[in-house]
XYZ file of C-alpha atoms in Angstrom:
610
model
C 68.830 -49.998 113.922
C 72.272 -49.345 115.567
C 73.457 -51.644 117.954
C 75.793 -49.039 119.349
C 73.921 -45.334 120.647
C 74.623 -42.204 119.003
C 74.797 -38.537 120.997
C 74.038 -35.787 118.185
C 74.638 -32.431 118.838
C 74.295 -28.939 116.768
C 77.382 -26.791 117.714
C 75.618 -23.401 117.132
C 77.536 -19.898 117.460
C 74.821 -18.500 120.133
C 72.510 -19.812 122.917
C 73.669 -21.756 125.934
C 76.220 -25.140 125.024
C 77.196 -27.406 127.716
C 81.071 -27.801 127.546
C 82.946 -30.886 127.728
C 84.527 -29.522 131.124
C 80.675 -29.454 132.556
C 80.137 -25.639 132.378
C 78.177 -23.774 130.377
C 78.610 -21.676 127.555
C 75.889 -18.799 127.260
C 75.864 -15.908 124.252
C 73.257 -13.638 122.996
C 73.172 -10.948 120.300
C 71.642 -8.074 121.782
C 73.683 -4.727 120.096
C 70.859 -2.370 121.564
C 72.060 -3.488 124.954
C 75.129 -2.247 126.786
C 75.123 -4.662 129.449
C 73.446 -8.097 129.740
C 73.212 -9.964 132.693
C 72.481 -14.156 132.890
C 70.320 -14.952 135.718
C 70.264 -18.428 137.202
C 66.533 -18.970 138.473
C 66.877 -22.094 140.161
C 69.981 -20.348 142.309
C 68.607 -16.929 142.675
C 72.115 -15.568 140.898
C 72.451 -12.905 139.004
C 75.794 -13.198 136.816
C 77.221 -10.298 134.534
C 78.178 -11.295 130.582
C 81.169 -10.003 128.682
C 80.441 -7.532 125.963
C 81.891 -8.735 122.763
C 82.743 -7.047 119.259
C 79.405 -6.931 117.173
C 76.694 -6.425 119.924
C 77.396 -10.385 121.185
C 77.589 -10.767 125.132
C 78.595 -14.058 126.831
C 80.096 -15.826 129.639
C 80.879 -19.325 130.534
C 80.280 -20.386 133.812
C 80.325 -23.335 135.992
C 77.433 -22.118 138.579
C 75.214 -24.151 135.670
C 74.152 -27.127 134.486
C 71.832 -29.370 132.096
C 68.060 -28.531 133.447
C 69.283 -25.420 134.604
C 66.680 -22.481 134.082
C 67.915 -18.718 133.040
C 67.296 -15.863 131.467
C 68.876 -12.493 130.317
C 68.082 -9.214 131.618
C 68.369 -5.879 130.008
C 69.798 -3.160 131.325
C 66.171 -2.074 132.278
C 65.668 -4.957 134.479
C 63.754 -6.584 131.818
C 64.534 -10.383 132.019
C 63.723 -12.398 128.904
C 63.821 -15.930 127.218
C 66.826 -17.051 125.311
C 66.176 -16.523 121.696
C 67.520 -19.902 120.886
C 66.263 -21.804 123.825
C 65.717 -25.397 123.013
C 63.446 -25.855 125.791
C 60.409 -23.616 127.590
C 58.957 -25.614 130.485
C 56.952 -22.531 131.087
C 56.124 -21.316 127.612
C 57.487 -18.100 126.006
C 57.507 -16.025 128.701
C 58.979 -18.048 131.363
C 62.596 -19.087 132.001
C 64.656 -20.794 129.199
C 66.218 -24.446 130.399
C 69.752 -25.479 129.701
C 69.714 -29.242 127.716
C 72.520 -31.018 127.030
C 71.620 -32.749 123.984
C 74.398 -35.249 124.163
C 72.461 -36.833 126.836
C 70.122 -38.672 124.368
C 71.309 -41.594 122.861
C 70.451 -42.271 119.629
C 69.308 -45.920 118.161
C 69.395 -44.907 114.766
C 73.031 -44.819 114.028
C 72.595 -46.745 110.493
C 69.652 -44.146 109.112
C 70.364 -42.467 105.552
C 67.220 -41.229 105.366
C 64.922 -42.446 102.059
C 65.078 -40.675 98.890
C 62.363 -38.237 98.042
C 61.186 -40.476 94.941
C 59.811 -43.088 97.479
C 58.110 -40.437 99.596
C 53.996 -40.110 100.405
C 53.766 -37.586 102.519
C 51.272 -37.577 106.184
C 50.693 -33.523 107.328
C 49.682 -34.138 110.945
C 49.049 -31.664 113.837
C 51.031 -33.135 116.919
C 48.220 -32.167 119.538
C 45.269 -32.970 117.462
C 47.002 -35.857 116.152
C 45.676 -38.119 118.977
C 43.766 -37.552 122.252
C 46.920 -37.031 124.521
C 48.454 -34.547 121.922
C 51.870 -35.669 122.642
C 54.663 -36.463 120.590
C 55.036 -40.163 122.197
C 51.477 -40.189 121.382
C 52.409 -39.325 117.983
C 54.901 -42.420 117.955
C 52.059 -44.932 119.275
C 50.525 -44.276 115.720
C 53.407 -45.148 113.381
C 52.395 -48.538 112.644
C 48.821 -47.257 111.558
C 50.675 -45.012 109.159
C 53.526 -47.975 108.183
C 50.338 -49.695 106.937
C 48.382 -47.056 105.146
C 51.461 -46.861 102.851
C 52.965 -43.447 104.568
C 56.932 -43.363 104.278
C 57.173 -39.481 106.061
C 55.054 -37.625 108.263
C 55.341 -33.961 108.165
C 54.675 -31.983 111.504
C 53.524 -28.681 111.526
C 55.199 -26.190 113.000
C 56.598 -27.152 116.750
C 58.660 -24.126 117.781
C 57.238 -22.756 121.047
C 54.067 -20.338 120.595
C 52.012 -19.022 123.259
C 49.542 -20.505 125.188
C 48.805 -24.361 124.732
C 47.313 -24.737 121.353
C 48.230 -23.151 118.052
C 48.766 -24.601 114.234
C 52.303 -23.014 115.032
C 52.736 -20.372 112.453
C 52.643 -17.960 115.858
C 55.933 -19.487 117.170
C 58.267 -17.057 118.581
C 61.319 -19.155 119.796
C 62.434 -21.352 116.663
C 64.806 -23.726 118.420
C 62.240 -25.155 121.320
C 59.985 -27.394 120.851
C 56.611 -26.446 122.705
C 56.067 -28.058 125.923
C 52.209 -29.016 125.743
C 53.754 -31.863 122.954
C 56.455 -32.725 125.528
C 60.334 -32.845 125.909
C 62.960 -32.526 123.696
C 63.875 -36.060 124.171
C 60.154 -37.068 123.454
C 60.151 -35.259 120.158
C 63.847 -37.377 119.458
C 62.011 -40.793 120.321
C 59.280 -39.989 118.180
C 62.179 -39.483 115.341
C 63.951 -42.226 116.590
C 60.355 -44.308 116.481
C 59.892 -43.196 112.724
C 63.697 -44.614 111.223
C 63.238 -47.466 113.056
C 59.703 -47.974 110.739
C 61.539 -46.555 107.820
C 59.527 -43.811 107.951
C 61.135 -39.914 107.449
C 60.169 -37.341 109.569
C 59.913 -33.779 107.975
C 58.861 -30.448 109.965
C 57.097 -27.252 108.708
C 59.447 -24.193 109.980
C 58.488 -20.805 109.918
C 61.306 -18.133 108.882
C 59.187 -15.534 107.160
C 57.767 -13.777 110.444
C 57.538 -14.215 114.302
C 54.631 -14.742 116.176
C 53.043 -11.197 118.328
C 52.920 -12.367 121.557
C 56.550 -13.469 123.472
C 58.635 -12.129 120.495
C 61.510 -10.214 122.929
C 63.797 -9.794 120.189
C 62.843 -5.826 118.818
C 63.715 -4.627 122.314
C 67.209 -5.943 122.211
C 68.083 -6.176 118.651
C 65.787 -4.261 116.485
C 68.101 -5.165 113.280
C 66.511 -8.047 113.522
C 63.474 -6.478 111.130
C 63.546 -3.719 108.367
C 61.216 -1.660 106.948
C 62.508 -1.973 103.917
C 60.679 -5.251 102.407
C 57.080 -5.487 104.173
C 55.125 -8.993 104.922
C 51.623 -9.969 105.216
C 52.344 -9.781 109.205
C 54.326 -6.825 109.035
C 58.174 -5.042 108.633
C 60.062 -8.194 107.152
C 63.165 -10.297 109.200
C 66.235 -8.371 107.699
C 68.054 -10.508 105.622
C 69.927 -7.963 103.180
C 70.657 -4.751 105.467
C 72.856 -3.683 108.218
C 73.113 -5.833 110.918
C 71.178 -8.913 108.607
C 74.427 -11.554 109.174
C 73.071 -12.473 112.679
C 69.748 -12.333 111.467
C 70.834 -14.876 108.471
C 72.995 -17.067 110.980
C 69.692 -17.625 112.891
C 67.615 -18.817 110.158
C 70.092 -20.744 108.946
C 71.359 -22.360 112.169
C 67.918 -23.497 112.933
C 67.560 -25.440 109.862
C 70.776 -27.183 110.627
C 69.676 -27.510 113.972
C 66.703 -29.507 112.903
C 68.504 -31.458 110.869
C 71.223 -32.670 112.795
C 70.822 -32.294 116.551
C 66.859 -33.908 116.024
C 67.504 -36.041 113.302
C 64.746 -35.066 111.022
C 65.117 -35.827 107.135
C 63.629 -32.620 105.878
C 62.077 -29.271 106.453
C 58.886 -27.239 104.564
C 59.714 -23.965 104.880
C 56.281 -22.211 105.067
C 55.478 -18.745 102.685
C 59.089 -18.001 101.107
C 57.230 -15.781 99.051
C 57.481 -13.653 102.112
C 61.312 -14.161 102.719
C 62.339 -10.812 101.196
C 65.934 -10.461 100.458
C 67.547 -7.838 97.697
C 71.779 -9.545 98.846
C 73.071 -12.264 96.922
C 73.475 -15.087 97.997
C 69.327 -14.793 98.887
C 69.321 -16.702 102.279
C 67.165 -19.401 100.791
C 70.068 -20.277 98.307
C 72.598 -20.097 101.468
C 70.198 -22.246 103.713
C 69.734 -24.934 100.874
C 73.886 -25.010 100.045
C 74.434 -25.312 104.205
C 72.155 -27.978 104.756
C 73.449 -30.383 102.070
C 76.795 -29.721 102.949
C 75.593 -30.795 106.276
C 73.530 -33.604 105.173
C 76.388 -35.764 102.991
C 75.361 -38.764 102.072
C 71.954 -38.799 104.015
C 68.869 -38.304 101.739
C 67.699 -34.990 103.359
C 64.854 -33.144 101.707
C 63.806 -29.389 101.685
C 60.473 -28.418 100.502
C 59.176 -24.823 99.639
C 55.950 -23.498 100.297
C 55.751 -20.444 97.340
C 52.612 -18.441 96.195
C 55.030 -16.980 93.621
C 55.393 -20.170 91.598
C 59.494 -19.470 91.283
C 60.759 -22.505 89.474
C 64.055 -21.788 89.643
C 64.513 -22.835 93.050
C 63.664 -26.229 92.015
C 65.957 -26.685 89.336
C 68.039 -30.062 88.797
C 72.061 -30.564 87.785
C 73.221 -32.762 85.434
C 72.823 -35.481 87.629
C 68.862 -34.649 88.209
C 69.763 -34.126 92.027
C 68.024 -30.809 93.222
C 70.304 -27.549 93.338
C 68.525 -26.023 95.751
C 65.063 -27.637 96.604
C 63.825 -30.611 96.526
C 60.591 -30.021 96.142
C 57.469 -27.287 96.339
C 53.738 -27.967 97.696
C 51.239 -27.693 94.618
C 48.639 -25.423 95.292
C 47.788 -25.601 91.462
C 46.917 -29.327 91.757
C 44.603 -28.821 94.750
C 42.478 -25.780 93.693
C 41.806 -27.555 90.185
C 41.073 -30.486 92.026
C 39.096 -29.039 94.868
C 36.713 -27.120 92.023
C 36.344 -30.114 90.337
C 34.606 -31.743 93.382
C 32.890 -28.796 94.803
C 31.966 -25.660 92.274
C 33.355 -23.591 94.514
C 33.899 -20.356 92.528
C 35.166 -17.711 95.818
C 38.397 -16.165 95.870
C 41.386 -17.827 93.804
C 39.015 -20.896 93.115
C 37.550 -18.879 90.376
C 40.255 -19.030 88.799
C 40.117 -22.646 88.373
C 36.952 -23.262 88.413
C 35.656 -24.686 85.276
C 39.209 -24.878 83.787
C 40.024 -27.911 83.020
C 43.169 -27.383 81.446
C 44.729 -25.729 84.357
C 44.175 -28.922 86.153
C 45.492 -30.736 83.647
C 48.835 -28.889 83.262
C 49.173 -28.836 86.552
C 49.578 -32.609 86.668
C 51.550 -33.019 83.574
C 54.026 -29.950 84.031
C 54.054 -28.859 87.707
C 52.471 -25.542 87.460
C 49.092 -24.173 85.792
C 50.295 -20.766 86.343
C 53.954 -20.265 84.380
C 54.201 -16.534 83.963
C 50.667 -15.842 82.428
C 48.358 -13.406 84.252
C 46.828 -14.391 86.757
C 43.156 -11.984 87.371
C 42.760 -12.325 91.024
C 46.511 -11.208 91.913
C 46.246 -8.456 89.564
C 49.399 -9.285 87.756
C 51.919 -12.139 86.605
C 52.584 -15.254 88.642
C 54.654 -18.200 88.069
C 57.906 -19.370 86.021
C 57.907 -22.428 83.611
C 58.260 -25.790 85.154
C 57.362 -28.093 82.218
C 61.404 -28.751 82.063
C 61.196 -30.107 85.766
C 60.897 -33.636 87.063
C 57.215 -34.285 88.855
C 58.784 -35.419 92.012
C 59.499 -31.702 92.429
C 55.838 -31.329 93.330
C 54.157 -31.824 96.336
C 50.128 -32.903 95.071
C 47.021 -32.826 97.420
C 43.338 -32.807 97.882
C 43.335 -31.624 101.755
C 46.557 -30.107 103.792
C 45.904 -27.943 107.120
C 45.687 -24.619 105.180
C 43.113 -26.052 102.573
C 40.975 -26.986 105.177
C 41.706 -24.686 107.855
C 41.113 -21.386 106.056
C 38.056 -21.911 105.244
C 34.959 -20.489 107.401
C 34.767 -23.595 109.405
C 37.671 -25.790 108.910
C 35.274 -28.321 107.099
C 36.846 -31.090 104.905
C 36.193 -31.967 101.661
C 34.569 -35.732 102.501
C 31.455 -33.396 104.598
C 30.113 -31.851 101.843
C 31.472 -33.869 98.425
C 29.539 -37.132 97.645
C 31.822 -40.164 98.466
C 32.482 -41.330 94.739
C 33.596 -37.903 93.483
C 35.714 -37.179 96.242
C 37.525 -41.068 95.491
C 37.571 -39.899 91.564
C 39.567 -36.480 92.789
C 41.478 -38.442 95.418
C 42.671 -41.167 93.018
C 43.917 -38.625 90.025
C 46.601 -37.278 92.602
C 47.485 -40.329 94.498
C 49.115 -42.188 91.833
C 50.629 -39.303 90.070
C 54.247 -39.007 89.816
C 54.216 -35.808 91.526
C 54.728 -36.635 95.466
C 51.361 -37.340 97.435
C 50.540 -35.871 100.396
C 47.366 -36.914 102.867
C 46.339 -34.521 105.746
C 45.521 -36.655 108.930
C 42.476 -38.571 108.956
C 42.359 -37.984 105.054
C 42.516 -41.763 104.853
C 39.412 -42.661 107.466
C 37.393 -39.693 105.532
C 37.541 -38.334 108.879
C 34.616 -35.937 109.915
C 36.215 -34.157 112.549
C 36.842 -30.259 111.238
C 40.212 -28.278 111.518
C 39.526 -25.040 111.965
C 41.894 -22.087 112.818
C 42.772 -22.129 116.444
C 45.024 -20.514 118.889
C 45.717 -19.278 122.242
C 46.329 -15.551 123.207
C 45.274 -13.070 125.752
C 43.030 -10.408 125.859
C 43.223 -7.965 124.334
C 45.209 -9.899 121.289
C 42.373 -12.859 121.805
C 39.347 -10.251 120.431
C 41.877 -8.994 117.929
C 42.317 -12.279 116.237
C 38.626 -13.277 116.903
C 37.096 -10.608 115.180
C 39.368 -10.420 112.573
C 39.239 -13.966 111.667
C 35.137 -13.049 111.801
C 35.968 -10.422 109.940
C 37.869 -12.085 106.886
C 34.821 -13.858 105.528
C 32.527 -11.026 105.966
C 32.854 -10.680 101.423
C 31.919 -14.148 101.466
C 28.080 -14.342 100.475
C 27.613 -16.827 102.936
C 28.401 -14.323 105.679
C 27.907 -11.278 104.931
C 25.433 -11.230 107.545
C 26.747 -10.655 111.441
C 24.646 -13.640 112.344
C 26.093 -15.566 110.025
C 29.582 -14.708 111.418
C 29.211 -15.433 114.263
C 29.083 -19.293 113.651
C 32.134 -19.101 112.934
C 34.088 -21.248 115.523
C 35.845 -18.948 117.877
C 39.703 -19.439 117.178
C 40.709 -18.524 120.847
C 37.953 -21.102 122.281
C 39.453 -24.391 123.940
C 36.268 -26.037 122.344
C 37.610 -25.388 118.709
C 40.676 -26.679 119.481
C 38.972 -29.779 120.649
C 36.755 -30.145 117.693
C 39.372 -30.151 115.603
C 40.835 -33.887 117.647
C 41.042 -36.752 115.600
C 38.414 -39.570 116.711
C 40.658 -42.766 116.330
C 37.414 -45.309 117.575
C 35.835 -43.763 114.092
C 38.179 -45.219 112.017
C 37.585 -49.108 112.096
C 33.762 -48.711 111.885
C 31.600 -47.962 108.514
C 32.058 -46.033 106.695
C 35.294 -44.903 107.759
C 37.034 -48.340 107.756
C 36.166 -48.938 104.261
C 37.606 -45.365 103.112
C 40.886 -46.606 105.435
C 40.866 -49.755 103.062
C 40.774 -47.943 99.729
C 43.344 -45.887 100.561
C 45.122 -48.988 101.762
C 44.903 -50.161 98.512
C 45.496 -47.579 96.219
C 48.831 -46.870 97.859
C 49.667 -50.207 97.680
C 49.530 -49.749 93.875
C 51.663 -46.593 94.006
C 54.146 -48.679 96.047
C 54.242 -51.305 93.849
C 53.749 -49.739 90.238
C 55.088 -45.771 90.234
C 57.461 -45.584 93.305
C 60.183 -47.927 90.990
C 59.354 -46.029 87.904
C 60.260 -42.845 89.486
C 64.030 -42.795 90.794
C 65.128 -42.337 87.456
C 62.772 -39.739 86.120
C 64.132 -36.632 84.509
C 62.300 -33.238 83.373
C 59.649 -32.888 81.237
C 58.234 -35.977 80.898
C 54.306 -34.728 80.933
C 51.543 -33.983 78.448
C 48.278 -33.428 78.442
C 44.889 -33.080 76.141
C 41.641 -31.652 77.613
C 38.597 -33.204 76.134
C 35.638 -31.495 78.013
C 34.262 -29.772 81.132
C 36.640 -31.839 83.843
C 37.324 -34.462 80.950
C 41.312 -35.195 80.383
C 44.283 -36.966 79.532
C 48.121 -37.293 80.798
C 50.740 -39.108 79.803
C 54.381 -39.205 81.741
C 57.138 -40.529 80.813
C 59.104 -42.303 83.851
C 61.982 -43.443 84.652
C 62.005 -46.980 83.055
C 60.991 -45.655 79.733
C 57.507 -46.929 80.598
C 54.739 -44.556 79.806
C 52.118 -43.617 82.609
C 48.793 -42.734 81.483
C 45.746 -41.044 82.928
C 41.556 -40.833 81.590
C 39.833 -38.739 83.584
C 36.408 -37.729 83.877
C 35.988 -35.409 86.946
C 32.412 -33.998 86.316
C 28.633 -35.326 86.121
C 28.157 -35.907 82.896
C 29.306 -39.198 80.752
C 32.005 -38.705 78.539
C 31.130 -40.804 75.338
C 35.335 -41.085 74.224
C 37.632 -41.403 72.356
C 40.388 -40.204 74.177
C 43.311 -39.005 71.724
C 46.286 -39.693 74.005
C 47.572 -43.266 75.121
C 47.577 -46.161 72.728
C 47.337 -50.219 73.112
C 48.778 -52.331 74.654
C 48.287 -51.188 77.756
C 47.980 -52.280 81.173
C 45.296 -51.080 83.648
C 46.714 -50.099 87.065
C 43.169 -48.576 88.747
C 40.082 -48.171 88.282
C 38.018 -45.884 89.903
C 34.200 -45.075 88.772
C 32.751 -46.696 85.819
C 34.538 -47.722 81.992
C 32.382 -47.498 79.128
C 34.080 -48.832 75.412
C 36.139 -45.824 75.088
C 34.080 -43.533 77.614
C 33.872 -42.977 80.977
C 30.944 -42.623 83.381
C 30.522 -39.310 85.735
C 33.602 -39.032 88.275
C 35.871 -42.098 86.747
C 39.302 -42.628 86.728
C 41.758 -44.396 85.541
C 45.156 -45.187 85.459
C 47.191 -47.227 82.685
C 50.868 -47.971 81.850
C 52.500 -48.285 78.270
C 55.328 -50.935 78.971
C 57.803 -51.857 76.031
């Protein structure tokens, strides 16, 4: 892509930064600490930092180098990891190593990145990804995803966790990528792999909590969390109190870090319902402003995770370019779809469950939820969205939480027959809301992905019985027995379970699933994707004709109308449908066409051109 190599480094206020004179810089924020010392493990030093104003300490020494290892120690003799190490060879409670990021050179001088209207999104786990669970591994796999119709995979979370298998959402040093996927440099080729396929690269970062085992930070800096705002894992990260600016700058520096030093062309930042933060600016509005600044003119995206529904950090200026956020992952979309297909009635599914109509304005408006009650959280939930553009939503039928909270981490294609489960798949795929397949969606995989991690005891018997635990108000397992076939989420065998099988995917029936979704992409590509750059707010509407029977109409960007019949249920639906008018033109198919009807679990898909 760039005939001449680019070095890309993140200048950030705190870690350790190889100087141009071949020293090293090193600086931690530790105000609970008089005295810090920087040991050099491959020496056997032991150097002493400089306090500095506002609980910093550093020093900048010559006695190291790039793949030099180090930590600090406390002034109890406690030595510990480098908060913003960007490398553990030994995991999270080993010795931080010194990279010199400059040292990569970069073929991908020319990439702007895509813009977001052209995106379908792959979620993939890097170590279940493929049998070597590698990030070169990863890279080996592009050109299966180039011709699925993929433009951006999405990792899950990378930063360094403990132990040698985790979804990630334990990670407890933010700037490292964890060693069982590789290097740093490996994790840069696979980026450097992706732009040269045209393909973005997003990552799922974590800045709502840190993980319970190898988080050193309370004992040095325990402004670092507040008990003022309180998360589902605990006292929040202090983003609005005394001592929070650090706190902010390491959020925030990460993100840029991400962006710039790796390359990547996005970030999902997971459950910023959970970011609690009272100041103004709220660190999500400073994070979004300091990554376009740093972006320019390269298309870099930032999608929200948000139980809260908050539209406003999705809203658009006058151009239609994102203030804030690009875009927010759908739950809406999936639970009305996922009922549709299954029954299921437990938990929030009954919510949708036999509700058409919150399926429906889910697709035409964004959110189902827009500030009415909502029974099973007890109160309020969501903002109006109608007004935003559908490429502001992220649409699925499977991601890793959908699958991987339930009991067994089963997917939808084990229990749904095949044709309902291509009627559900093919009302979100060519929506004009952004589509996103979870690995091995597209070979109906079998292979399960449940929950799985890596502590020890006793935090191993914690998690297992608690995850056991969890489902015990499920009917299903209310029994003990019944619990305990529930994989073990410390086991090394659930882990492997959860391992894509790549020899399943060219035979049947897998390689005929891999060719419809082939196909139906290839639609999308050729038929929404140029309809969309130009779409602008509140474009959708929608009619509800029956038990799973609807309509939707958008309005894109050409001034071409989109149109969608669906009939996601069992039963025929004799017609008419009230919205969409001739002439049209049929873009897909799926299920059987009757006159005006539609036969049990039929799609399909129609444009208005004029």
């Amino acid at each position: 892509m760039s005939a001449t190599p680019v070095r890309r480094v993140h200048r950030m206020p705190f870690g350790a930064e190889v100087r141009d004179d071949g020293g090293v810089r090193f600086r931690l924020w530790a105000p609970a600490e008089r005295r810090i010392a920087l040991v050099l493990e491959d020496r056997g030093e032991r150097l002493a930092m400089e306090p500095r104003d506002g609980g910093w300490h550093e020093l900048v020494t010559d006695r190291a180098a790039p793949g030099s290892r180090y930590r600090f120690e406390l002034e109890r003799g406690l030595r510990v990891p480098d908060p913003a190490s960007r490398f553990q060879p030994d995991d999270v409670h080993g010795p931080s190593e010194v990279i010199d990021p400059a040292s990569y050179a970069w073929a991908d001088g020319a990439w702007r990145g895509r813009p977001w209207h052209e995106a379908v999104v792959y979620e993939l786990h890097v170590g279940a990804f493929t049998p070597q669970g590698t990030f070169l591994a990863a890279a080996e796999k592009l050109d299966h995803l180039v011709r699925l119709g993929v433009t951006s995979i999405e990792l899950m979370p990378i930063a360094d966790f403990p132990g040698e298998r985790s979804w990630g959402y334990d990670g407890v040093l933010p700037f490292a990528p964890d060693a069982s996927y590789g290097r740093p440099e490996h994790l840069k080729a696979l980026v450097d792999a992706a732009h040269a396929r045209n393909v973005m690269v997003l990552l799922d970062v974590v800045y709502n909590h840190f993980g319970p085992d190898g988080n050193y930070l309370p004992l040095y800096a325990p402004q670092v969390f507040t008990d003022r705002h309180e998360t589902p894992w605990g006292n929040a990260l202090n983003f609005d109190g005394p001592g929070s600016r650090p706190v902010r700058e390491l959020v925030i520096e990460n993100a840029l870090y991400w962006l710039e030093e790796l390359h990547l062309d996005g970030l999902r930042l997971d459950a910023v319902d959970a970011i609690l933060d009272d100041s103004r600016p709220h660190v999500l509005e400073e994070l979004a402003a300091r990554a376009r600044v740093l972006a320019g003119d390269r298309h870099v995206h930032l999608i929200l995770e948000n139980a809260n529904n908050e539209a406003r950090w999705l809203e658009r200026d006058a151009a239609n370019r994102p203030r804030h956020y690009t875009a927010q992952w759908n739950d809406d979309v999936h639970h009305g779809l996922h009922t549709a297909a299954t029954g299921e009635r437990g938990g929030y599914y009954a919510e949708y469950c036999g509700d058409t109509s919150k399926l429906a304005r889910a697709l035409a408006e964004g959110f189902a939820f827009q500030g009415e009650p909502m029974a099973y959280l007890g109160r309020e939930r969501g903002e109006p969205s109608a007004h935003l553009p559908p490429t502001a939503f992220v649409a699925f039928l499977q991601n890793h939480d959908q699958i991987g909270n339930r009991a067994c981490g089963d997917r939808l294609c084990g229990g749904a027959p095949p044709e309902t489960v291509r009627a559900v798949a093919a009302a979100y795929l060519l929506a004009p809301q952004i589509p996103l397949l979870f690995m091995g969606e597209e070979w109906a995989a079998p292979e399960p992905f449940p929950f799985f991690c890596d502590f020890d005891e006793p935090l191993a018997t914690a998690v297992r019985d608690g995850r056991r635990n969890e489902f015990a108000g499920f009917p299903e397992f209310a029994d003990e027995r019944a619990r305990e076939r529930i994989p073990d989420p410390t086991a090394e065998a659930t882990f492997r379970s959860a391992k894509l099988d790549w020899a399943k995917r060219d035979a049947e029936p897998h390689a005929s699933w891999l060719d419809w979704y082939r196909r139906i992409l290839a639609v999308r590509r050729a038929e929404i994707v140029p309809r969309l750059a130009d779409v602008r707010g509140g474009p959708g509407e929608y009619r509800v004709h029956g038990d799973g029977v609807f309509a939707v109409r958008w309005r894109l960007g050409d001034d071409a109308v989109l149109g969608l019949h669906a009939n996601l249920g069992p039963r025929r639906f004799a017609g008419p449908f009230d919205l969409g008018r001739a002439p049209r033109r049929i873009l897909w198919r799926e299920g059987g066409e009757d006159g005006a009807g539609l036969a049990p679990w039929s799609v399909v898909w129609w444009l208005e051109e004029f």
